[in-house]
Coordinates of C-alpha atoms and ligand atoms in Angstrom, one line a residue:
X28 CA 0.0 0.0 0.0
X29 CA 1.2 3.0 -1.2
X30 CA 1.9 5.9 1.1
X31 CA 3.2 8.6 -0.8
X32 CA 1.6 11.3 0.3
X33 CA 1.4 10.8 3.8
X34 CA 1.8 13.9 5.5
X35 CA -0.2 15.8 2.9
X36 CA -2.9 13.7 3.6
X37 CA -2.5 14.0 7.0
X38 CA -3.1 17.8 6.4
X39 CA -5.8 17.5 4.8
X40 CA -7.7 15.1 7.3
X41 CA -6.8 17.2 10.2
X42 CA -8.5 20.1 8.6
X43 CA -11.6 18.6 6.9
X44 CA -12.0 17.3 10.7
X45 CA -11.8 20.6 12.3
X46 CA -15.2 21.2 10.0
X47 CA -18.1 20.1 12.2
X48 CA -15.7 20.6 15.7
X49 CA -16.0 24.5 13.9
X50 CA -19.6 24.0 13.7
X51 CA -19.2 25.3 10.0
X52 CA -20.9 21.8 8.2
X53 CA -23.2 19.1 8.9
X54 CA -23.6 15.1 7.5
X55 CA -21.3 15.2 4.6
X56 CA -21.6 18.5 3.8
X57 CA -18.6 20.3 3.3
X58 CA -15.0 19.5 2.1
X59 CA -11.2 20.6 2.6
X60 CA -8.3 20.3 0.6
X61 CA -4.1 21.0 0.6
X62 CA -1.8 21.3 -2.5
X63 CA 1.4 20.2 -3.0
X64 CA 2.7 22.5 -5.4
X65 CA 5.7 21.1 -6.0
X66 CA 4.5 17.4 -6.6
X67 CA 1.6 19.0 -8.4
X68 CA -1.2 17.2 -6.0
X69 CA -4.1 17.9 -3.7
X70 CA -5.6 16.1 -1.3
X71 CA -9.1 16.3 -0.7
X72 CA -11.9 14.4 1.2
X73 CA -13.6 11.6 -0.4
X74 CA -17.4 12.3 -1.4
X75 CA -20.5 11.0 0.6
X76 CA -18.3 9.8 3.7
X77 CA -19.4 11.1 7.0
X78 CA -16.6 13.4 9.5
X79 CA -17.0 10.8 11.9
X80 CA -16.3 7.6 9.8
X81 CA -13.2 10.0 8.4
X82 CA -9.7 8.0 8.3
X83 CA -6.8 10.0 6.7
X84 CA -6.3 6.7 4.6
X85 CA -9.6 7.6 3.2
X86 CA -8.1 11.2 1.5
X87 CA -8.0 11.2 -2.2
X88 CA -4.9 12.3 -4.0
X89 CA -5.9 14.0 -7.3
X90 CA -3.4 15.9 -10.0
X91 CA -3.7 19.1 -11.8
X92 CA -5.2 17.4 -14.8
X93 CA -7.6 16.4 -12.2
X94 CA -6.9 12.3 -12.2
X95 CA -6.9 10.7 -8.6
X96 CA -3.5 8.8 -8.3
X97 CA -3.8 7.8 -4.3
X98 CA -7.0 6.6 -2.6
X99 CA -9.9 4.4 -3.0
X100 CA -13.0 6.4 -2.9
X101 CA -13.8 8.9 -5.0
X102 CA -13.3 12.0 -5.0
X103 CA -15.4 14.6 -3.3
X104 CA -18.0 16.2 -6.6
X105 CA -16.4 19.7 -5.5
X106 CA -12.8 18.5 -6.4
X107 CA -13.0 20.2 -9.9
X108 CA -13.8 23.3 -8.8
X109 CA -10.5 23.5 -6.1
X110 CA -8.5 22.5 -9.5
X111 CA -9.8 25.6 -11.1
X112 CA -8.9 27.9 -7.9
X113 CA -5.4 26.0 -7.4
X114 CA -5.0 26.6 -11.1
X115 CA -6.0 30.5 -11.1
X116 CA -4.7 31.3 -7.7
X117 CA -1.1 30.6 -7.7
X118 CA -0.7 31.7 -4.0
X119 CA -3.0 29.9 -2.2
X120 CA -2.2 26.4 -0.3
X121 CA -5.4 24.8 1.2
X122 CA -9.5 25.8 0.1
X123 CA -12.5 24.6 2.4
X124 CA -16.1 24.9 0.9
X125 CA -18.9 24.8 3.7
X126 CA -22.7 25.5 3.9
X127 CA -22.3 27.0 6.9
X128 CA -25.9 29.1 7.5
X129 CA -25.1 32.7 7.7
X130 CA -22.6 32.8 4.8
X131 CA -25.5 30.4 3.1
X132 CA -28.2 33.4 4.2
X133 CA -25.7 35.9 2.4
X134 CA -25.0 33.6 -0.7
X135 CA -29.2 33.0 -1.2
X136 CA -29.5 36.7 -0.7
X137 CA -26.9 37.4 -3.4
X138 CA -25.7 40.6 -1.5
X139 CA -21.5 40.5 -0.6
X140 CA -21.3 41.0 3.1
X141 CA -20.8 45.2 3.7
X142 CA -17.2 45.6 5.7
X143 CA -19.3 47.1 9.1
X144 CA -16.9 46.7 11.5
X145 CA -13.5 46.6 12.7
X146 CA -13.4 42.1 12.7
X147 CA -13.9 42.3 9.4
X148 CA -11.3 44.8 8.4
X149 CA -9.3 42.4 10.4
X150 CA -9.1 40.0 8.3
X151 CA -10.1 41.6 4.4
X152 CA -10.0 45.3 3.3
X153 CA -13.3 45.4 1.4
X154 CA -16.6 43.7 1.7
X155 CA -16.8 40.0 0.9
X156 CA -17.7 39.9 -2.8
X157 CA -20.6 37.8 -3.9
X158 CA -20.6 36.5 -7.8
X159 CA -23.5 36.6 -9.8
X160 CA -25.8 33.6 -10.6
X161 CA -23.8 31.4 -13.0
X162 CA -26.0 31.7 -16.4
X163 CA -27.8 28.4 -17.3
X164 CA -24.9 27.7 -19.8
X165 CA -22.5 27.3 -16.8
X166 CA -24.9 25.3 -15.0
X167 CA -25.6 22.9 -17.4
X168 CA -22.3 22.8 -18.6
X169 CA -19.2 21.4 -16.6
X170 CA -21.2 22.9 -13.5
X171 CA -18.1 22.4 -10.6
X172 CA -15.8 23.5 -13.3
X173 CA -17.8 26.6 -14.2
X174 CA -18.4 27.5 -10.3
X175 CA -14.7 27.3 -10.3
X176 CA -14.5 29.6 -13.2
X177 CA -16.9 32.0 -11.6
X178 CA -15.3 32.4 -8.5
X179 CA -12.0 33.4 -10.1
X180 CA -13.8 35.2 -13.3
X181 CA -15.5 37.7 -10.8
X182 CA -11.7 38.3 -9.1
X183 CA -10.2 39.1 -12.0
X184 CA -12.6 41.7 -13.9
X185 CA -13.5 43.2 -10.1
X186 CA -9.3 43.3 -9.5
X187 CA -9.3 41.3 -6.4
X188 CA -6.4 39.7 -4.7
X189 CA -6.9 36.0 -3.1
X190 CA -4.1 37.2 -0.9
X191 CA -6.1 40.3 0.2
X192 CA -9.1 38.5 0.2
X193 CA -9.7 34.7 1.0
X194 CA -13.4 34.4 0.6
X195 CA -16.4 34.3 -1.7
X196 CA -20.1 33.6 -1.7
X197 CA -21.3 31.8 -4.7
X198 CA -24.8 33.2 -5.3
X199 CA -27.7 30.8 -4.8
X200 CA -25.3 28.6 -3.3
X201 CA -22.5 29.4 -0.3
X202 CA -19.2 29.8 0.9
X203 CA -15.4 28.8 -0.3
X204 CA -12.4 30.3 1.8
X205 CA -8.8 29.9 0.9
X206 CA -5.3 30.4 2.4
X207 CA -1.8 29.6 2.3
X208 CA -2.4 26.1 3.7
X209 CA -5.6 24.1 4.5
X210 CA -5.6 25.3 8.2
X211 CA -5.3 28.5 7.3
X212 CA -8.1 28.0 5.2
X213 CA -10.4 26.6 7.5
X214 CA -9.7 29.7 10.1
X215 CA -10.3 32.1 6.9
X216 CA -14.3 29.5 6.5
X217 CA -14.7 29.9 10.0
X218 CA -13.9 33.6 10.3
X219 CA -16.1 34.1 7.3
X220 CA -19.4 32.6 9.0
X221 CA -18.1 34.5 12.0
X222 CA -18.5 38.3 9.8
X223 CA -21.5 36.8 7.6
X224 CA -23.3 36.2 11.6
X225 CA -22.0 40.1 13.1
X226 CA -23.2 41.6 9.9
X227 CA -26.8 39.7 9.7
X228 CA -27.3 41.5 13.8
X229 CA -25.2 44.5 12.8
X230 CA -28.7 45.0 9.8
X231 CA -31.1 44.0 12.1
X232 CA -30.5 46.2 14.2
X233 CA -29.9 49.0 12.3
X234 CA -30.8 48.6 8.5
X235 CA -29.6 52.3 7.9
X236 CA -25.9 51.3 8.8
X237 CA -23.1 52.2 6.3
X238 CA -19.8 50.5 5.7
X239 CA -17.6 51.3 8.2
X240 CA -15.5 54.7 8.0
X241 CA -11.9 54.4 5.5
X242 CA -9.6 55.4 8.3
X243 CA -10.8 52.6 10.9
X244 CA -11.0 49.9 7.8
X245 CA -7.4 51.3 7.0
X246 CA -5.8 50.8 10.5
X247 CA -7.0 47.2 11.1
X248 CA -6.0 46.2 8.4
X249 CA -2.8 47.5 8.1
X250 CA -1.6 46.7 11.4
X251 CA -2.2 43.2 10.8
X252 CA -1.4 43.1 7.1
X253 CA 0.8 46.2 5.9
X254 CA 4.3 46.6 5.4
X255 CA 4.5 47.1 8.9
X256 CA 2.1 45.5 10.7
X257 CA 2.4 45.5 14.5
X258 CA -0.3 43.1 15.6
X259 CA 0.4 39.8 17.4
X260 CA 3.6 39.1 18.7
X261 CA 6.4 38.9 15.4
X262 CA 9.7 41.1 15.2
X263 CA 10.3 41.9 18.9
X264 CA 7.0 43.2 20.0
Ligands
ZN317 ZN1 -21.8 23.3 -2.0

């Protein structure tokens, strides 16, 4: 039995299981995966198999021209559309995909999630975009190929950076987050649900709200993510 890509899979496990601990999925929803970019390979859960029957064994191993060359199962039916986003996103290491309910509420509303508060300038400059509904075409086409294609068609002609900003809601249809790894990721999915939530009580409250002021959205974000952030502990503070 072949074990080549132990410790890849072992990523890979380790963050699909930290799904429903997260509270982000439920069943089988939901799925995780982690590039190797130099060996050209993701791992990725298998489809249909619930968290709780989850063995890293179980992980499928797929290439960039989308063939499984480790595992039994199949492949999870998502798995096309992580090749499209490891494909146009060059930078990113890991992707989750969840139906977690308030990022759902915000995909099914097809509104992006309005940057309201400091959390959210945190962790993205600018509100959470939402794409369009994919055109009938799309859907009956290659349809997890095309919701691949519309996540990263909607970056490009809006100018968005995965970098800057590691999450999207797929109109009519719910959340994928991104990072440099597949933990990473799965904080980004979590975080996500987290803003889609404070944002939902933020309207309720007070429908009338605006985005929140430049200068506040500026200072997060930059003292986490600018040339010289200060936040957290690195370089000797
Ligand atoms: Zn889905």
């Amino acid at each position: 039995m072949s074990a080549n890509y132990k410790e890849l899979k072992r990523q890979a496990f380790e963050a699909n299981m930290a799904l429903p601990k997260l509270g982000l999925v439920a069943f089988t929803f939901g799925n995780v995966s982690a590039i190797d970019r130099k060996r050209g390979v993701f791992a990725i859960k298998p489809s249909g198999v619930p968290y709780d029957d989850l063995k890293v064994e179980d992980l499928v191993v797929v290439d960039m021209k989308g063939k499984a060359v480790e595992g039994k199962l199949a492949p999870s039916s998502d798995t096309p559309t992580h090749w499209v986003l490891y494909r146009d996103f060059p930078e990113i290491g890991g992707i989750v995909h969840t139906h977690s309910a308030c990022a759902v509420a915000w995909a099914q509303a097809q509104r992006p999630i309005p940057i309201l508060g400091t959390t959210h300038a945190d962790h993205l400059p600018v509100d959470v975009p939402c794409t369009d509904l994919m055109t009938d075409k799309m859907i009956q086409g290659d349809y997890e190929i095309e919701t691949g294609n519309q996540i990263t068609g909607h970056f490009k002609r809006r100018g968005l950076k995965p970098v800057e900003v590691p999450m999207v809601l797929i109109a009519g249809h719910g959340p994928f987050a991104w990072g440099k790894d597949a933990s990473k990721a799965v904080y980004n999915a979590k975080m996500l649900e987290e803003l889609a939530s404070m944002a939902l009580m933020t309207l309720q409250l007070n429908p009338k709200i605006g985005r929140l002021k430049q200068a506040l959205i500026d200072k997060h974000y930059q003292r986490k993510h600018g040339k010289n952030a200060y936040y957290g502990q690195a370089k000797g503070h």
